[in-house]
PDB file of C-alpha atoms in Angstrom:
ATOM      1  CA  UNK A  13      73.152 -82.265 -18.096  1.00 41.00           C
ATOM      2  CA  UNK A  14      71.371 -79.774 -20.375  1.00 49.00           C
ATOM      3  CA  UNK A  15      71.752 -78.932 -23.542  1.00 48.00           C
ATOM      4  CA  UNK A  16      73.082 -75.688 -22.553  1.00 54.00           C
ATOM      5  CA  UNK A  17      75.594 -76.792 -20.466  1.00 56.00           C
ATOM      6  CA  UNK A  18      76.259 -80.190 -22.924  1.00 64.00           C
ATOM      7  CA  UNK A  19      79.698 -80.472 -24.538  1.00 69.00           C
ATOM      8  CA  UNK A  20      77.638 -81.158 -27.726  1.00 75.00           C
ATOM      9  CA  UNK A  21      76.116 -77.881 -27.960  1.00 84.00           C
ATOM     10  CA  UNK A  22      77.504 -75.245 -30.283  1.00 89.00           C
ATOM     11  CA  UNK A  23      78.551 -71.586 -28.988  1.00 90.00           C
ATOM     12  CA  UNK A  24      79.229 -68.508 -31.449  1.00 92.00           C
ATOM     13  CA  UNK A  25      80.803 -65.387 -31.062  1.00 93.00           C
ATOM     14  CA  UNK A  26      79.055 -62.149 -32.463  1.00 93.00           C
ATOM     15  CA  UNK A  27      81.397 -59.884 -33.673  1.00 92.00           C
ATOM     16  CA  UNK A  28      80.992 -56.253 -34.149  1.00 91.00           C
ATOM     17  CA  UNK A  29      83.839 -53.548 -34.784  1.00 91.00           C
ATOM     18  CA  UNK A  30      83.987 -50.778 -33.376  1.00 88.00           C
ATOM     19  CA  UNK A  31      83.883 -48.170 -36.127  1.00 89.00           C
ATOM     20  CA  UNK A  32      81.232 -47.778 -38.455  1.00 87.00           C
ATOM     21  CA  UNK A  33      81.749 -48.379 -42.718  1.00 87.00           C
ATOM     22  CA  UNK A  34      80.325 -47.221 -45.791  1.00 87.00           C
ATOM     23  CA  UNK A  35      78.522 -50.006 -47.753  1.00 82.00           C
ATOM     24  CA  UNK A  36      77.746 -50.130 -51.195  1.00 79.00           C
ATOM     25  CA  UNK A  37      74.230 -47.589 -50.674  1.00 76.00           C
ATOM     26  CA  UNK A  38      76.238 -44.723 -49.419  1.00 77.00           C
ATOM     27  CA  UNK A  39      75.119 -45.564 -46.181  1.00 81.00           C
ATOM     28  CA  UNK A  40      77.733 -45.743 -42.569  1.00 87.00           C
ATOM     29  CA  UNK A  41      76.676 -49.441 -41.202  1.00 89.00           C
ATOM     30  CA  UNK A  42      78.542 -51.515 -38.480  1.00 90.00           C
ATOM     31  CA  UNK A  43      78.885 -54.903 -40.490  1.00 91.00           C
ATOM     32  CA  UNK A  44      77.931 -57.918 -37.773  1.00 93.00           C
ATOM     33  CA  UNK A  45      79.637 -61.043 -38.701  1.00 94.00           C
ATOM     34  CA  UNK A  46      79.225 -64.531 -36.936  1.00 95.00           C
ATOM     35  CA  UNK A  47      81.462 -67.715 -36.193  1.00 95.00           C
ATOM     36  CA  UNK A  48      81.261 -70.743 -34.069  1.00 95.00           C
ATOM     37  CA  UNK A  49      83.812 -70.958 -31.322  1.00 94.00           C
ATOM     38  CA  UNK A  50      86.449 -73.474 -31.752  1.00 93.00           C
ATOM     39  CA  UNK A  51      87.851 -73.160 -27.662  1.00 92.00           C
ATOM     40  CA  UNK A  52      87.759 -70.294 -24.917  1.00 89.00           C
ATOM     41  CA  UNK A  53      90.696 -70.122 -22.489  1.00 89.00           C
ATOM     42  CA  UNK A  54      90.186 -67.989 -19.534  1.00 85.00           C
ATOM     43  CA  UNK A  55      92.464 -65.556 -18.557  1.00 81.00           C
ATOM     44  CA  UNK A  56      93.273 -62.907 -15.418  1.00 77.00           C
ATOM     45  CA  UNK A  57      92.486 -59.568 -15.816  1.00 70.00           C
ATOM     46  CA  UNK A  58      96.019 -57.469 -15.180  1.00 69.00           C
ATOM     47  CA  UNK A  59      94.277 -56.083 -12.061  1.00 69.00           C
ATOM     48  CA  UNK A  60      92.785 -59.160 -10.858  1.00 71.00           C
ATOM     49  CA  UNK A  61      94.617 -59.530  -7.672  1.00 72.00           C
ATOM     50  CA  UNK A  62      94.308 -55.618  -7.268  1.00 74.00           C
ATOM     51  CA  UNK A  63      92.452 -55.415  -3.707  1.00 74.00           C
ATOM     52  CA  UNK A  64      91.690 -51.911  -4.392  1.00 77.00           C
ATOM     53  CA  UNK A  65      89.013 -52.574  -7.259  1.00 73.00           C
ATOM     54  CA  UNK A  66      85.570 -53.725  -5.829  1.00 72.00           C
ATOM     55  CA  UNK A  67      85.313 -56.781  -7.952  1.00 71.00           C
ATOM     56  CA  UNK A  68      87.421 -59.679  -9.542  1.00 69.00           C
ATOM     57  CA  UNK A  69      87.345 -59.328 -13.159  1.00 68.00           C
ATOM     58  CA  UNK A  70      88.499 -62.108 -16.046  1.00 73.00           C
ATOM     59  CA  UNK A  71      88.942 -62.086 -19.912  1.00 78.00           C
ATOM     60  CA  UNK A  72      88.283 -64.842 -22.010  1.00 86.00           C
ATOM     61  CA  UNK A  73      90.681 -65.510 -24.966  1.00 89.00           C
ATOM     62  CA  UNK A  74      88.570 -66.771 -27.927  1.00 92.00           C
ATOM     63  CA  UNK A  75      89.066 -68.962 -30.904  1.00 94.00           C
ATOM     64  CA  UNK A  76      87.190 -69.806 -34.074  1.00 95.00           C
ATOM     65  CA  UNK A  77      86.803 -71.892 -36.995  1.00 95.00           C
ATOM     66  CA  UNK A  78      87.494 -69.186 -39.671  1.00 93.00           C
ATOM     67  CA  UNK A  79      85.397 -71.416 -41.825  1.00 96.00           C
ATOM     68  CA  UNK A  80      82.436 -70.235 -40.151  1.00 95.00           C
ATOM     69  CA  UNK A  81      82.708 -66.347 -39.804  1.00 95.00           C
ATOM     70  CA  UNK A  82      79.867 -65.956 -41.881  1.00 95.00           C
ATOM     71  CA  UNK A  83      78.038 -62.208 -42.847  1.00 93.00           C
ATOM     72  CA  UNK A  84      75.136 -61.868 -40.521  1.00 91.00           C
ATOM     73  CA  UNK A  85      73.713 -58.415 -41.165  1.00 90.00           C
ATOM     74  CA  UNK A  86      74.441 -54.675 -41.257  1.00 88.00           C
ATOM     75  CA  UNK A  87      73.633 -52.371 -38.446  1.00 87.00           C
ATOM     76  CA  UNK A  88      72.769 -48.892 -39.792  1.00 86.00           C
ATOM     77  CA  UNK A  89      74.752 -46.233 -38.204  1.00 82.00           C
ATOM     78  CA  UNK A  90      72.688 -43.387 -37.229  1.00 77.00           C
ATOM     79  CA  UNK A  91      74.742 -40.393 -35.758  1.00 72.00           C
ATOM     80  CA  UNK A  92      72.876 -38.663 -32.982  1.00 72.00           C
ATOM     81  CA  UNK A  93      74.038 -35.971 -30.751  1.00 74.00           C
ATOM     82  CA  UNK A  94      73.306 -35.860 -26.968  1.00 74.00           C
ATOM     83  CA  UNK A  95      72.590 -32.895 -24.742  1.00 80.00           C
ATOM     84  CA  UNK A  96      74.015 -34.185 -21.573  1.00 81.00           C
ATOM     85  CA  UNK A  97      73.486 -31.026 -20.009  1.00 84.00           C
ATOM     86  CA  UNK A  98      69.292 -30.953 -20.842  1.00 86.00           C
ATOM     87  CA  UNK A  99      69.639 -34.845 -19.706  1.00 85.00           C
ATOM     88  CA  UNK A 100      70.917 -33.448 -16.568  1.00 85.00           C
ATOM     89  CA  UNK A 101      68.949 -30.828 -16.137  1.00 87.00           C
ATOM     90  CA  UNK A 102      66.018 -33.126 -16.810  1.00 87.00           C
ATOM     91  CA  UNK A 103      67.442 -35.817 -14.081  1.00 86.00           C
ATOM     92  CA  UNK A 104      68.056 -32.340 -11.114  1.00 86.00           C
ATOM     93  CA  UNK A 105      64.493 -30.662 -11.878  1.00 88.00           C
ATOM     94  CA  UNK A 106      62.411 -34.495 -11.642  1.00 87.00           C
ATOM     95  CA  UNK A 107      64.785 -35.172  -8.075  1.00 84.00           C
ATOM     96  CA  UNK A 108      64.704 -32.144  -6.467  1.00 86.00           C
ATOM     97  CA  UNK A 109      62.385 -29.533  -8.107  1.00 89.00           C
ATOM     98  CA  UNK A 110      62.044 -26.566 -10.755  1.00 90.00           C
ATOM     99  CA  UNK A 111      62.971 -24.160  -7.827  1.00 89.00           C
ATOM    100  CA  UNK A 112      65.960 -25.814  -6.773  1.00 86.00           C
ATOM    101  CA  UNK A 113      67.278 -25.765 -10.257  1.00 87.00           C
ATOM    102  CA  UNK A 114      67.037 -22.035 -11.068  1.00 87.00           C
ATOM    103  CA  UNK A 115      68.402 -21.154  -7.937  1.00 84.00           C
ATOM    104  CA  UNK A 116      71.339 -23.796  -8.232  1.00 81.00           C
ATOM    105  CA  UNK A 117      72.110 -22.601 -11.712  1.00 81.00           C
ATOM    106  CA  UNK A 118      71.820 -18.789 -10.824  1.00 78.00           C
ATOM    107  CA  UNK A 119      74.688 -19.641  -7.937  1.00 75.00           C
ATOM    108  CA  UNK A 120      76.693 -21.409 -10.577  1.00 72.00           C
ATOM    109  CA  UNK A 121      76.268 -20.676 -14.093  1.00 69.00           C
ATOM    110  CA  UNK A 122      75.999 -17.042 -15.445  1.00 60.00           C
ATOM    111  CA  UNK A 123      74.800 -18.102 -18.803  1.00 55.00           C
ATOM    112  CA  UNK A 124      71.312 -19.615 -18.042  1.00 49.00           C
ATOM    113  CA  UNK A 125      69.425 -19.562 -20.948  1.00 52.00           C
ATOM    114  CA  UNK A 126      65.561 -20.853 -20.803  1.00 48.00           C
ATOM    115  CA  UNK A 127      64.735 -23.893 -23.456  1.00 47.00           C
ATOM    116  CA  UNK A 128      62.650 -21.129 -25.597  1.00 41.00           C
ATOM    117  CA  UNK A 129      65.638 -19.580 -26.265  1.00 44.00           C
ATOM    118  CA  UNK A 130      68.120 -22.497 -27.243  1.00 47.00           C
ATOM    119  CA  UNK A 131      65.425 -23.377 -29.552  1.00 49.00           C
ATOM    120  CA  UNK A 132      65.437 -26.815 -29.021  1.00 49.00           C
ATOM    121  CA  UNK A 133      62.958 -29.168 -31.111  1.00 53.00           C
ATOM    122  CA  UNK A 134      60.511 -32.032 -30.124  1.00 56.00           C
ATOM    123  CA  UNK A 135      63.259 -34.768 -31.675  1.00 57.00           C
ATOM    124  CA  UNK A 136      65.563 -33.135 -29.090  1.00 71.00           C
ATOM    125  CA  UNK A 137      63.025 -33.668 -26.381  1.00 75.00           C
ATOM    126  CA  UNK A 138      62.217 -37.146 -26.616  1.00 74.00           C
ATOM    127  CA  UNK A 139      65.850 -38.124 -27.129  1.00 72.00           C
ATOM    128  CA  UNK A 140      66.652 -35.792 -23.932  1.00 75.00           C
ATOM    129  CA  UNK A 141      63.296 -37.924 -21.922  1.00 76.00           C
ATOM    130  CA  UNK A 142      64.474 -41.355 -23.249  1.00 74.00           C
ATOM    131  CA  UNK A 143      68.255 -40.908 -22.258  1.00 74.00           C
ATOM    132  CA  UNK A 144      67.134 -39.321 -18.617  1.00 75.00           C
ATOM    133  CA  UNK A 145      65.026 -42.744 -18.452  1.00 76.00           C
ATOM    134  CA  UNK A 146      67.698 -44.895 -18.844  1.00 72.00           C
ATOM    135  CA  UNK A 147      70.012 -43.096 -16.973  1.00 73.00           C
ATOM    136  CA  UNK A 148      67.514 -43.489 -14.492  1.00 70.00           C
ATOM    137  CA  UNK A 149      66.981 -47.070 -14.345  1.00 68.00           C
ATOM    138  CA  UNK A 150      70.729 -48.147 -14.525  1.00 66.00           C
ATOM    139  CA  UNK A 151      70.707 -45.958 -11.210  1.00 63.00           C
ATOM    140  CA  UNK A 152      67.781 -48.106  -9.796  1.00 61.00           C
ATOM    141  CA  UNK A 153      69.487 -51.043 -11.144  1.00 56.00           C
ATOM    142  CA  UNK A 154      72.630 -50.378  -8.610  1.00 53.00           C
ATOM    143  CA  UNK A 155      70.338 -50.176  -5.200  1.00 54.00           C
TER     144      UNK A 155
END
């Protein structure tokens, strides 16, 4: 049996909330803490037996050793703003083709303002190129 798989081998539980903090610098951090897991009991999903969802799904009900939730490290909490709509845009134009965009929007949208216009900064631009990318590869990852 490996050590992985060994009933010898510790497991630990990561545990991050959900909303961000202020720490003693002023600054809004997600505080990770860590703890070794005592036992995991698997559960059913409330829709498990659904036969309408494509998958079965489970939940695991965890316990630790509160003696070992232990401070790991603070994540900083940077607040950045998306345009989903230049993501899109971004996505349309590199599938189809410039073309097929302007006339698309011209059907659809009155308001069709060109990038010069909006203003919108380099910053903006690689965030828009790096969130395209992913959404791009999670749609590769699916076929």
């Amino acid at each position: 049996m490996s050590r992985r798989h060994s009933q010898a081998a510790k497991l630990f539980l990561v545990i991050l909330p959900r909303k961000s903090i202020v720490n003693g610098k002023q600054n809004s951090v997600y505080p990770v803490n860590v703890a070794e897991i005592m036992t995991g009991v698997p559960q059913l999903y409330h829709g498990t037996f659904n036969k309408r969802l494509p998958s079965l799904r489970f939940k695991t009900m965890v316990s630790v050793y509160p003696s070992t939730q232990k401070k790991w490290f603070d994540l900083p909490f940077r607040q950045i703003t998306v345009d989903v709509g230049a993501v899109g845009k971004k996505i349309f134009i590199e599938r189809f083709s410039k073309k097929s965009y302007t006339d698309t929007s011209a059907m659809y949208f009155e308001d069709t303002d060109s990038e010069d216009e909006r203003g919108n900064s380099s910053t903006d631009d690689v965030l828009i190129d790096s969130v395209a990318e992913i959404i791009k590869g999670i749609g590769d990852m699916k076929k």
